[in-house]
PDB file of C-alpha atoms in Angstrom:
ATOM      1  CA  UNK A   1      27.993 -36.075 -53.024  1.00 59.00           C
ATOM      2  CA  UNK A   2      24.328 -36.783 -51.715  1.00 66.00           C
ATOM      3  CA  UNK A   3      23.345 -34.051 -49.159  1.00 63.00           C
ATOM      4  CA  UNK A   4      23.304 -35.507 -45.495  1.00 75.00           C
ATOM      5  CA  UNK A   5      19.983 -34.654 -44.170  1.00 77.00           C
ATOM      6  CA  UNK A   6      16.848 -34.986 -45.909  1.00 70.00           C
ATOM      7  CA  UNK A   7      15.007 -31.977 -46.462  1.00 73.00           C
ATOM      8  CA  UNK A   8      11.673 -31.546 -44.437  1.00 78.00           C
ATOM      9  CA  UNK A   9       8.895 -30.639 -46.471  1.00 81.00           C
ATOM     10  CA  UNK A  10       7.112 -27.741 -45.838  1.00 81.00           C
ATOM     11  CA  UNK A  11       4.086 -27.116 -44.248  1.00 80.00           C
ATOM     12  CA  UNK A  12       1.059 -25.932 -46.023  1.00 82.00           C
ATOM     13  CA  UNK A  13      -0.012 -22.615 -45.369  1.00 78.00           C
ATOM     14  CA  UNK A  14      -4.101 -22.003 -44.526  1.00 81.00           C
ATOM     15  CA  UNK A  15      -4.084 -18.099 -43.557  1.00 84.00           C
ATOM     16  CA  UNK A  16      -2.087 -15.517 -43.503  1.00 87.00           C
ATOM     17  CA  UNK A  17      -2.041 -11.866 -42.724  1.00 89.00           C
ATOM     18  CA  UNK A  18      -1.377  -8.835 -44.592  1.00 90.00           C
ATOM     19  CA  UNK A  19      -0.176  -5.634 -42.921  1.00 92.00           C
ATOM     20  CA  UNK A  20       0.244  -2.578 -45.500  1.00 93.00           C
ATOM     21  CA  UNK A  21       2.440   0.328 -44.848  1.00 94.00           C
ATOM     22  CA  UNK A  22      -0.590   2.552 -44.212  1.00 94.00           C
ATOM     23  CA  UNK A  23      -1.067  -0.321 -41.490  1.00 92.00           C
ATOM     24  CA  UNK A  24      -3.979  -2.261 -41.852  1.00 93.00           C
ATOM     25  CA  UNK A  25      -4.469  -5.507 -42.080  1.00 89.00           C
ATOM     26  CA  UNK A  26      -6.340  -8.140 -44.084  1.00 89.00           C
ATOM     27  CA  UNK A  27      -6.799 -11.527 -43.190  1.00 86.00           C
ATOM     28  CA  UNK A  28      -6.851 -14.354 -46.201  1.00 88.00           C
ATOM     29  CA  UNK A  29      -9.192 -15.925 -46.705  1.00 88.00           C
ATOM     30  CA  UNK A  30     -11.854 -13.772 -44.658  1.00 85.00           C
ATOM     31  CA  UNK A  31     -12.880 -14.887 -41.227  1.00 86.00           C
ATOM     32  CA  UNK A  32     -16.045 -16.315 -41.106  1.00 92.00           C
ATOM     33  CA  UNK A  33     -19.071 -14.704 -39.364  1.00 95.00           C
ATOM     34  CA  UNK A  34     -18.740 -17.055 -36.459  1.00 96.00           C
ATOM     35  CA  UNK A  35     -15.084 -16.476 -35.952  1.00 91.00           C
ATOM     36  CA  UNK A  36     -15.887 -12.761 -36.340  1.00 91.00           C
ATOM     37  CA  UNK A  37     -18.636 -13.068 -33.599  1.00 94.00           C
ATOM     38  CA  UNK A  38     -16.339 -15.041 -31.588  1.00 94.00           C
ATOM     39  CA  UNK A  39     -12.955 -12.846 -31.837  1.00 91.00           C
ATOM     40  CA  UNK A  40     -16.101 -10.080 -30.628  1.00 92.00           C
ATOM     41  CA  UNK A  41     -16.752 -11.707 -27.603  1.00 92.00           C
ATOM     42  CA  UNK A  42     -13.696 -12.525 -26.248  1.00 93.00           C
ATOM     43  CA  UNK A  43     -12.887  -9.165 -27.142  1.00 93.00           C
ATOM     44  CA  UNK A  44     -16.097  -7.861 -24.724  1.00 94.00           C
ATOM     45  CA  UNK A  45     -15.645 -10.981 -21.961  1.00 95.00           C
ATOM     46  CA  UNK A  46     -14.699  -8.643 -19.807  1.00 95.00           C
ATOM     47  CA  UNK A  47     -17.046  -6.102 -19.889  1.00 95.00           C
ATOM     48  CA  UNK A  48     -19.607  -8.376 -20.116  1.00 92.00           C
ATOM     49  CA  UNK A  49     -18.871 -10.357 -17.116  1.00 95.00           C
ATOM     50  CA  UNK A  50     -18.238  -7.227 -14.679  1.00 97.00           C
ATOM     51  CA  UNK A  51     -21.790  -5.792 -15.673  1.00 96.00           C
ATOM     52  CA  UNK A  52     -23.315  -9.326 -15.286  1.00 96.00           C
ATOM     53  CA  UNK A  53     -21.649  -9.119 -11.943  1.00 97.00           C
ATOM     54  CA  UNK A  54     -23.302  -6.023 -10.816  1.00 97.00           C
ATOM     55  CA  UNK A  55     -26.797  -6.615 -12.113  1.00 97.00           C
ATOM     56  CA  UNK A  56     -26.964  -9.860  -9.950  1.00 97.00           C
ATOM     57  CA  UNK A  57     -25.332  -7.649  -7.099  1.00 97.00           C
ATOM     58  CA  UNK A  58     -28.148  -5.167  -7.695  1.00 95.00           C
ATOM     59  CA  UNK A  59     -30.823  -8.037  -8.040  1.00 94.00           C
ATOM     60  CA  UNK A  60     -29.651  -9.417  -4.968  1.00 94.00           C
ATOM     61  CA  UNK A  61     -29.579  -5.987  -2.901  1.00 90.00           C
ATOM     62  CA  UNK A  62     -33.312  -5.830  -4.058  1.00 86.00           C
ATOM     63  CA  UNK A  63     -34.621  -9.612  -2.738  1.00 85.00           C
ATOM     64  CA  UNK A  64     -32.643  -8.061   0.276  1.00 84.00           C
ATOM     65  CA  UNK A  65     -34.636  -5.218   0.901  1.00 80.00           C
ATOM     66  CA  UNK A  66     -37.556  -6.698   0.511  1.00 78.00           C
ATOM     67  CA  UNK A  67     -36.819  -9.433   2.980  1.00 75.00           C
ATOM     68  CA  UNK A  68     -35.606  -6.575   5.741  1.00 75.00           C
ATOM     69  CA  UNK A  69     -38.260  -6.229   8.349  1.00 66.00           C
ATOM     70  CA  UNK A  70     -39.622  -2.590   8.428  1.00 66.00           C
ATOM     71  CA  UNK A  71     -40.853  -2.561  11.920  1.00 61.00           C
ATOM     72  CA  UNK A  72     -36.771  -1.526  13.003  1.00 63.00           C
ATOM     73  CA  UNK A  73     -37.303   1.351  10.584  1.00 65.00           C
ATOM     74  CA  UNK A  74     -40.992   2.557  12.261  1.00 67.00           C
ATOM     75  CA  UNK A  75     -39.710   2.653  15.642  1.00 65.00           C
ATOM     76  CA  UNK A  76     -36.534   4.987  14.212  1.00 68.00           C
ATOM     77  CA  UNK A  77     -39.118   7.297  12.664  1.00 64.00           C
ATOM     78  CA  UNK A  78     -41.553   6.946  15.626  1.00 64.00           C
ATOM     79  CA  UNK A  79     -38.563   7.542  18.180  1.00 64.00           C
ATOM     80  CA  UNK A  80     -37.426  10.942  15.683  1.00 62.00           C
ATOM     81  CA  UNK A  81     -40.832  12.410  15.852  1.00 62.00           C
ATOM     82  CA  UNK A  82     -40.970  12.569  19.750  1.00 65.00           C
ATOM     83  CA  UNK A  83     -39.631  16.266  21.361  1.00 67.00           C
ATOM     84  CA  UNK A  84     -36.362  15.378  23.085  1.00 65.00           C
ATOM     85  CA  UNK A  85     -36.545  16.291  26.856  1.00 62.00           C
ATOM     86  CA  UNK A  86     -34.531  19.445  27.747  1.00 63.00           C
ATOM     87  CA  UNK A  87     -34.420  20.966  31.125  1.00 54.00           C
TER      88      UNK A  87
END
């Protein structure tokens, strides 16, 4: 009797990983130094990202100083150094 289905052939294998008891692991073949550089950044991505986020927050806060005008800060200095009136 022929066998009803054909059989599928199977797929060809291009990595696999390797987990010893002890628990590590090793990858075969190697990753390559781009995929290693890339598994590294998407690793970081978030790190990366929230302390781009607060540089530009800081840069920011420092164009915003600047463009404050320092005249509303004199007369709150000038206005502190005058004796307040007691009777």
């Amino acid at each position: 009797m022929l066998p009803s289905k054909v059989p599928v052939r199977s797929r060809s294998v291009r990595s696999f990983d390797l987990i010893t008891p002890a628990g590590r692991i090793y990858r075969f073949p190697s990753p390559t130094l781009l995929q290693r550089l890339l598994r590294w950044g998407f690793a970081h991505a978030e790190t990366v990202a929230i302390s781009a986020a607060i540089m530009a927050l800081i840069y920011v806060a420092g164009f915003a100083a600047e463009a404050l005008d320092r005249s509303m800060f004199d007369a709150c200095n000038d206005r502190a150094g005058q004796p307040v009136g007691m009777s």
